[in-house]
Short mmCIF file of C-alpha atoms in Angstrom, two decimals:
data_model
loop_
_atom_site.label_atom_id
_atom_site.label_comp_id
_atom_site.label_asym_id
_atom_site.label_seq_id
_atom_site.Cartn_x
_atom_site.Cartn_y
_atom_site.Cartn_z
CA UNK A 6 19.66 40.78 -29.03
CA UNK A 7 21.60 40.76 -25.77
CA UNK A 8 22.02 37.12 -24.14
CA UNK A 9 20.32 37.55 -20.99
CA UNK A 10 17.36 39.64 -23.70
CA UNK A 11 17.73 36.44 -25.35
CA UNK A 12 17.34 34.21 -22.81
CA UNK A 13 14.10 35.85 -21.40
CA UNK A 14 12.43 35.14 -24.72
CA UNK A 15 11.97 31.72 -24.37
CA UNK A 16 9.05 29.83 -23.02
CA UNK A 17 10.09 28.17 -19.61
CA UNK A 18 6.95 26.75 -18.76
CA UNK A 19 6.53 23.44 -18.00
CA UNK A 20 4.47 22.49 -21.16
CA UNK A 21 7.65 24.29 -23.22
CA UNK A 22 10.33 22.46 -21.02
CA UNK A 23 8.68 19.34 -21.94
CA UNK A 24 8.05 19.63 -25.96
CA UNK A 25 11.51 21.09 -26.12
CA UNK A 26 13.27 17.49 -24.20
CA UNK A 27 15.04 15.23 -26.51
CA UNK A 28 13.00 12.05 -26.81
CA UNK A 29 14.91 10.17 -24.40
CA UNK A 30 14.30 13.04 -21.66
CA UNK A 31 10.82 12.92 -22.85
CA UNK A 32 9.94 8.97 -21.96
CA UNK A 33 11.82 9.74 -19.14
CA UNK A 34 8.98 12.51 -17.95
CA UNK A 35 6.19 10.23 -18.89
CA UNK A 36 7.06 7.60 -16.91
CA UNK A 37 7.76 9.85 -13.54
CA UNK A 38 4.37 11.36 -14.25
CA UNK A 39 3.13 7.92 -14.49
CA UNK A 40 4.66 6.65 -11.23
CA UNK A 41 3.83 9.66 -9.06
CA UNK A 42 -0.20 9.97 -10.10
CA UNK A 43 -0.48 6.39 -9.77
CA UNK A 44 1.75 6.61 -6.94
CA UNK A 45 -0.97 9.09 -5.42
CA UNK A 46 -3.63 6.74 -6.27
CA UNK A 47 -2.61 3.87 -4.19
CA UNK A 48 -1.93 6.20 -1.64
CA UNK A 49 -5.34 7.31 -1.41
CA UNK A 50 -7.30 3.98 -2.17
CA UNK A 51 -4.83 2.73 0.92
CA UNK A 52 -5.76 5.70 3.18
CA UNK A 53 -9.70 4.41 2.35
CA UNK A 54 -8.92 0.80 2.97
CA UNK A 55 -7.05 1.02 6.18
CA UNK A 56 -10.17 3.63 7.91
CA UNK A 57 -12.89 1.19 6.68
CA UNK A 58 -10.59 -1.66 7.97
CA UNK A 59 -10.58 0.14 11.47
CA UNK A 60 -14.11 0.97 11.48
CA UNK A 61 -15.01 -2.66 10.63
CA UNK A 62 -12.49 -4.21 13.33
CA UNK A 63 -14.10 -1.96 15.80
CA UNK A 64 -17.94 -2.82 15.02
CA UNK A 65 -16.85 -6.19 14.98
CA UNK A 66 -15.12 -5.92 18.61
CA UNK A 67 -18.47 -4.37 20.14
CA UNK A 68 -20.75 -7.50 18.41
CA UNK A 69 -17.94 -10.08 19.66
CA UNK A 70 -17.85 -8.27 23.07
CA UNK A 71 -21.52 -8.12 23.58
CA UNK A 72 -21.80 -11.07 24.90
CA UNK A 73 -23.96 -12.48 21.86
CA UNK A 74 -23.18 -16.47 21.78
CA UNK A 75 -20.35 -16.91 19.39
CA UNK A 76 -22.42 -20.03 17.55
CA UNK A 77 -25.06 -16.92 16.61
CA UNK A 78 -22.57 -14.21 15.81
CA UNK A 79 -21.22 -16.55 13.54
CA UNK A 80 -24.59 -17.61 12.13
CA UNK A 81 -25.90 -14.47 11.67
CA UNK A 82 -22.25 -13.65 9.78
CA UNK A 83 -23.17 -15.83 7.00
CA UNK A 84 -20.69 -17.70 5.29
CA UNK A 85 -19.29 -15.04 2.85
CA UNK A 86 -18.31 -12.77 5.92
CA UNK A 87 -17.54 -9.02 4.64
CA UNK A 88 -14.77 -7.50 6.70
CA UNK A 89 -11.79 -8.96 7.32
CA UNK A 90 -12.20 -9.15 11.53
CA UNK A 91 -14.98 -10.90 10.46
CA UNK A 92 -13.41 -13.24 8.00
CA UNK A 93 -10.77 -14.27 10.38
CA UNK A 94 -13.46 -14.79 13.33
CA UNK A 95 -15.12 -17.10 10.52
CA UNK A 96 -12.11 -19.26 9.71
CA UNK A 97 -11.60 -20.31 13.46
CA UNK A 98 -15.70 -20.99 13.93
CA UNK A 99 -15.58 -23.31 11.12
CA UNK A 100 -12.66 -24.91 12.35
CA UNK A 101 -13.61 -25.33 15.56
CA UNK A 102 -17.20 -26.61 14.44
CA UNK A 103 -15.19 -29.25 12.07
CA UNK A 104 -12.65 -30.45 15.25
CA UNK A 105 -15.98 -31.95 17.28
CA UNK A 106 -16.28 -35.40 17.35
CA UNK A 107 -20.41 -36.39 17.26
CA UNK A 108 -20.31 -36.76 20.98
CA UNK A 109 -19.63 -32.77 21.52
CA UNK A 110 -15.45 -33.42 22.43
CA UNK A 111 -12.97 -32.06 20.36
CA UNK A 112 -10.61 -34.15 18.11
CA UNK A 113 -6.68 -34.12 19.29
CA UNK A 114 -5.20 -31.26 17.77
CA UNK A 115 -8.45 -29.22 17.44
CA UNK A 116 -6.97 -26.10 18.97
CA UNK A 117 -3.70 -26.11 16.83
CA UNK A 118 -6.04 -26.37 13.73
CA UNK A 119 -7.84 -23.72 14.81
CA UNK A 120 -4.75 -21.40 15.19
CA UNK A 121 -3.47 -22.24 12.04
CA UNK A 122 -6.87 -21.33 10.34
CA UNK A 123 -6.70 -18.04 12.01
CA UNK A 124 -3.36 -17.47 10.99
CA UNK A 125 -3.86 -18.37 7.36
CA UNK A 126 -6.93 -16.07 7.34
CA UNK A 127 -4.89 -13.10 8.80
CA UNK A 128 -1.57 -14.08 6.32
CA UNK A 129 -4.70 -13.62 3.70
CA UNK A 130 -5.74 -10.17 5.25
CA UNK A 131 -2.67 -9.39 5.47
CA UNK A 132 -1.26 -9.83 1.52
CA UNK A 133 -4.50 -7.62 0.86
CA UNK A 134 -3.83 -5.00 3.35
CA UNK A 135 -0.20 -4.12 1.85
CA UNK A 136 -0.70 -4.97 -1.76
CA UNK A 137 0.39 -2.00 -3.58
CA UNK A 138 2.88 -0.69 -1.07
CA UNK A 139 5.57 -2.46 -3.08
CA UNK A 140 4.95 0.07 -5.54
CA UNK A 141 5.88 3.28 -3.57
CA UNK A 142 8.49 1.27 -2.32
CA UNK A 143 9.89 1.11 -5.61
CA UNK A 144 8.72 4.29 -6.96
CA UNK A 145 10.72 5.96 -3.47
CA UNK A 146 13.86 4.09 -4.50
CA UNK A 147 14.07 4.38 -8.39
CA UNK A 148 11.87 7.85 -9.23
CA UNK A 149 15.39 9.92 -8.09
CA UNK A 150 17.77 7.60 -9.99
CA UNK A 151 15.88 8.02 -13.18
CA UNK A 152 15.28 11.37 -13.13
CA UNK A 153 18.63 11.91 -12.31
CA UNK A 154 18.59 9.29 -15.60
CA UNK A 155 16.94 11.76 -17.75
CA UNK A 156 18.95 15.13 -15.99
CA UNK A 157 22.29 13.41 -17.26
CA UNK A 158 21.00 13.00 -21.22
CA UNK A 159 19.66 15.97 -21.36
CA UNK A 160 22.72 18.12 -20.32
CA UNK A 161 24.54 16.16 -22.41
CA UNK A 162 22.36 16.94 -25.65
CA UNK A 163 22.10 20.59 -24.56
CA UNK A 164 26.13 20.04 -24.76
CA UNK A 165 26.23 18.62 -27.79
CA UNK A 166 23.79 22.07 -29.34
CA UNK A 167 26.34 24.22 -27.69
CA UNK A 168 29.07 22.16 -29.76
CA UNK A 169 27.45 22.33 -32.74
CA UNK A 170 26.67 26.41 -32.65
CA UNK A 171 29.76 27.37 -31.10
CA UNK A 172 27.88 29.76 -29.04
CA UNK A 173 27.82 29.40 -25.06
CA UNK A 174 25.97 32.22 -24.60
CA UNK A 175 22.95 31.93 -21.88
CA UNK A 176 20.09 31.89 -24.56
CA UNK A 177 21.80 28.72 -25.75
CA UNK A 178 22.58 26.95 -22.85
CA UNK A 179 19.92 27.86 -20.36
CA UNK A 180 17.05 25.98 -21.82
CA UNK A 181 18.92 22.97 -22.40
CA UNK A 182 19.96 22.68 -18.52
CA UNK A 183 16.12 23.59 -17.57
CA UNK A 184 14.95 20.57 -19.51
CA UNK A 185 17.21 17.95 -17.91
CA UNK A 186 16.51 19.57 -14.04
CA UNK A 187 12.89 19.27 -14.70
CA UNK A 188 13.44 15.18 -15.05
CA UNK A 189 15.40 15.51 -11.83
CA UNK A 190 12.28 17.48 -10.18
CA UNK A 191 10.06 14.93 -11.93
CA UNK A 192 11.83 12.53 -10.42
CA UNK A 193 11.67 13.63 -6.60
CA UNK A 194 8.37 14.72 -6.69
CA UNK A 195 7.49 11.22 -7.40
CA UNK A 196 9.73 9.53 -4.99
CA UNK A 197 9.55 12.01 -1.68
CA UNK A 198 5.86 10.89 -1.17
CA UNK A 199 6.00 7.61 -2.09
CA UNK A 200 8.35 7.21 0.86
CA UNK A 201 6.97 9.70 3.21
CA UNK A 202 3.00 7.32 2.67
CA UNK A 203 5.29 4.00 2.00
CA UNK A 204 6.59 4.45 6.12
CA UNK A 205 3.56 6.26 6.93
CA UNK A 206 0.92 3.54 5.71
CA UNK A 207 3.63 0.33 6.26
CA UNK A 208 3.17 1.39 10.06
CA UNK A 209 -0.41 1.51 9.68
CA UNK A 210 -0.96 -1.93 8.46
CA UNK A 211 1.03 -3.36 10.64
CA UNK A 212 -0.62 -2.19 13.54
CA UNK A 213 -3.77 -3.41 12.26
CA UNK A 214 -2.36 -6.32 11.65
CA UNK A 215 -1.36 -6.51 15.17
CA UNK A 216 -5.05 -5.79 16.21
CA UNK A 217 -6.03 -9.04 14.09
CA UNK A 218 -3.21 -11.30 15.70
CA UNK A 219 -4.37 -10.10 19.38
CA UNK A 220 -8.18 -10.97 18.52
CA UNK A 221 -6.57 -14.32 17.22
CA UNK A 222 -5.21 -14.71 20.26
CA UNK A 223 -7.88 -13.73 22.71
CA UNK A 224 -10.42 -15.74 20.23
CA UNK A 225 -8.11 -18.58 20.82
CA UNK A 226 -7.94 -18.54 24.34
CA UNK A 227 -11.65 -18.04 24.73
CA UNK A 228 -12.29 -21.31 23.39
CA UNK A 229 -9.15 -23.05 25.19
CA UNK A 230 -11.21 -21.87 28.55
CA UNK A 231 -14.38 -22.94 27.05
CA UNK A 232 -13.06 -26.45 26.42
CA UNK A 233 -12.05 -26.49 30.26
CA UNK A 234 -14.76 -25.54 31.51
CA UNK A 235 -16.45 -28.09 29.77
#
């Protein structure tokens, strides 16, 4: 059989390219398949989480904005508050309900308290909001380098089959060189959208997180004019 004859006799499919991988190549696969679908997952659980994270922030804005008193918003709130606009109006509320003396005044200090309750409520929203990003970050960094990992063994083991049968003809070398380009394939298609989604939702969250530290701030000022007025 001719070498190029030869050559189009065997499988190339991905299934084939895969069975046919030394071991090594193999793991190397499995974990870039790993990375990229779970990669994908976080990506869409984070696409989910940031929309109902805008949609609560902006029913929360038109109940804050209403004009309702803030003493009933936050009653009617509860004490296990569900979104995290919500949660961070609660932290200052109970603050600022703890820094009144029994005669109605606020202790010294009150507002600073109430700032920093705010702030560790949002650092809180915050962890939640980008947990999991780490992971494309990784994923965007490493996937390539690994591949490129299991692209190096496997050329060299399809060089070491070419040593041992003293042939160099295409049939021989061909699918050896299509295993180890796969990894490298593998390996980009895990790590282009993990950084593509890692910028894409990073930017995201941080403008939300913006969003939370301006309502902080307003919130803040609110009751700084409320204690003047007083």
């Amino acid at each position: 059989m001719e070498p190029i004859q030869a050559a189009q006799a065997v499988d190339f499919s991905l299934m084939a390219l895969f069975t046919r991988a030394s071991l090594t190549v193999q793991i190397v696969m499995v974990i870039l398949i790993i990375a990229s679908v779970w990669g994908w997952a976080i990506i869409i659980r984070k696409f989910l989480t940031f929309a109902n994270a805008r949609r609560e922030a902006a029913r929360f804005d038109r109940a804050f904005w209403s004009g309702e008193p803030l003493d009933d918003l936050y009653d009617r709130l509860g004490e296990n508050p569900k979104g995290a606009s919500e949660r961070i109006f609660a932290a200052g509320m109970t603050e600022w309900r703890r820094s009144h003396r029994e005669d109605g005044k606020l202790i010294p200090g009150g507002l600073q308290r109430i700032d920093r309750a705010m702030n560790v409520a949002i650092q809180r929203e915050e962890a939640r909001l980008f947990r999991g990003l780490s992971f494309l970050a990784t994923v965007g960094s490493t996937a390539p380098f690994i591949g490129l990992f299991g692209t190096v063994w496997g050329i060299k083991t399809a060089f070491e089959g070419i040593a041992m049968s003293q042939d160099t003809s295409l049939a021989v070398v061909a699918p050896g060189i299509a295993e180890a380009l796969l990894a490298t394939a593998l390996g980009l298609l895990a790590a282009i959208p993990a950084v593509i989604f890692y910028n894409k939702l990073s930017g995201d969250a941080e403008r939300i997180v913006g969003n939370w530290e301006a309502f902080a701030d307003e919130f803040s000022t609110l009751l700084s004019r409320q204690l003047d007025e007083a």
